Tab-separated table of C-alpha atoms in Angstrom:
chain	number	residue	atom	x	y	z
A	1	ARG	CA	148.599	43.785	78.267
A	2	SER	CA	146.635	46.480	76.640
A	3	ARG	CA	144.683	48.091	79.469
A	4	ALA	CA	145.349	49.133	83.025
A	5	ASP	CA	142.853	48.816	85.838
A	6	GLU	CA	141.433	52.349	85.611
A	7	SER	CA	140.300	52.317	89.245
A	8	ARG	CA	143.867	52.033	90.541
A	9	PHE	CA	145.254	55.260	89.077
A	10	ASP	CA	143.953	58.599	87.924
A	11	LEU	CA	145.864	61.675	86.788
A	12	VAL	CA	146.572	62.967	90.290
A	13	THR	CA	147.391	59.678	92.010
A	14	LEU	CA	150.707	60.109	93.800
A	15	VAL	CA	153.353	57.453	93.190
A	16	VAL	CA	156.411	56.778	95.368
A	17	SER	CA	159.226	54.279	94.723
A	18	GLU	CA	159.711	51.579	97.329
A	19	CYS	CA	163.018	50.345	95.880
A	20	ASP	CA	165.792	51.262	93.478
A	21	PRO	CA	165.881	50.090	89.859
A	22	THR	CA	167.571	46.752	89.320
A	23	PRO	CA	169.782	45.601	86.428
A	24	GLY	CA	167.816	44.037	83.591
A	25	MET	CA	164.620	45.873	84.505
A	26	GLN	CA	162.531	47.324	81.672
A	27	SER	CA	163.896	50.815	80.993
A	28	GLU	CA	160.575	52.588	81.560
A	29	HIS	CA	160.118	50.813	84.905
A	30	ALA	CA	163.633	51.835	85.931
A	31	ARG	CA	162.995	55.457	84.960
A	32	ILE	CA	159.755	55.548	86.947
A	33	LEU	CA	161.488	54.181	90.044
A	34	ALA	CA	164.289	56.724	89.688
A	35	MET	CA	161.839	59.622	89.186
A	36	CYS	CA	159.550	58.718	92.055
A	37	GLN	CA	161.943	58.950	94.982
A	38	TYR	CA	159.511	61.634	96.161
A	39	PRO	CA	155.746	61.622	95.453
A	40	MET	CA	154.958	62.316	91.812
A	41	ALA	CA	151.568	62.460	90.107
A	42	VAL	CA	150.725	60.076	87.273
A	43	VAL	CA	150.313	63.002	84.869
A	44	GLU	CA	153.819	64.247	85.751
A	45	ILE	CA	155.296	60.794	85.154
A	46	SER	CA	153.548	60.658	81.792
A	47	ALA	CA	154.929	64.063	80.792
A	48	GLU	CA	158.450	63.212	81.945
A	49	LEU	CA	158.462	59.886	80.049
A	50	ARG	CA	156.735	61.466	77.052
A	51	LEU	CA	154.316	58.546	76.976
A	52	PRO	CA	150.509	58.525	76.918
A	53	VAL	CA	148.869	58.296	80.343
A	54	SER	CA	147.251	54.991	79.366
A	55	ILE	CA	150.687	53.411	78.792
A	56	VAL	CA	152.062	54.885	82.018
A	57	LYS	CA	149.132	53.395	83.951
A	58	ILE	CA	149.984	49.939	82.594
A	59	LEU	CA	153.626	50.378	83.638
A	60	LEU	CA	152.547	51.595	87.078
A	61	CYS	CA	150.230	48.606	87.522
A	62	ASP	CA	153.216	46.316	86.843
A	63	LEU	CA	155.285	48.110	89.480
A	64	LEU	CA	152.440	48.217	91.995
A	65	ASP	CA	151.731	44.498	91.578
A	66	GLY	CA	155.419	43.821	92.225
A	67	GLY	CA	155.459	45.962	95.373
A	68	ARG	CA	158.006	48.328	93.849
A	69	ILE	CA	155.837	51.442	94.263
A	70	THR	CA	153.064	52.701	96.480
A	71	ALA	CA	150.248	54.807	95.128
A	72	ARG	CA	147.589	56.898	96.785
A	73	HIS	CA	145.139	59.527	95.762
A	74	PRO	CA	145.710	62.870	97.526
A	75	ARG	CA	142.124	62.825	98.808
A	76	SER	CA	142.274	59.227	100.086
A	77	ALA	CA	143.281	60.239	103.619
A	78	PRO	CA	140.213	61.029	105.710
A	79	ALA	CA	140.219	64.736	106.511
A	80	ALA	CA	138.512	64.261	109.878
A	81	ALA	CA	141.306	61.953	111.050
A	82	GLN	CA	143.820	64.762	110.637
A	83	LEU	CA	141.927	67.348	112.682
A	84	PRO	CA	142.026	67.470	116.479
A	85	ASP	CA	138.848	67.222	118.506
A	86	PRO	CA	137.125	70.665	118.746
A	87	ASP	CA	136.483	70.212	122.491
A	88	LEU	CA	140.185	69.583	123.068
A	89	LEU	CA	141.036	72.760	121.160
A	90	LYS	CA	138.621	74.740	123.345
A	91	GLU	CA	140.252	73.323	126.501
A	92	VAL	CA	143.689	74.283	125.221
A	93	LEU	CA	142.473	77.801	124.417
A	94	VAL	CA	140.975	78.205	127.893
A	95	ALA	CA	144.195	76.955	129.481
A	96	LEU	CA	146.242	79.420	127.405
A	97	HIS	CA	144.018	82.305	128.497
A	98	ARG	CA	144.622	81.334	132.137
A	99	LEU	CA	148.385	81.717	131.695
């Protein structure tokens, strides 16, 4: 392996461990799993491991392919899906004014 699929990770992709490290696992993989108990950006993982981002992406691809991590870009969640309907907000405001 010499290259990671560049479309899977960028510098701000958030990575979260889905399992604990196991005995016999490659040391870098184990460190990533231990570090990513909470969401951590690829660039932060690279800095913590003191490895180039390109190498970290390869390691992350291994873990992702094995189902040991999940990864998502912070902007991947649709913003509209998180906001309530404006008409519903107006109805709530009217109801609050009536109280």
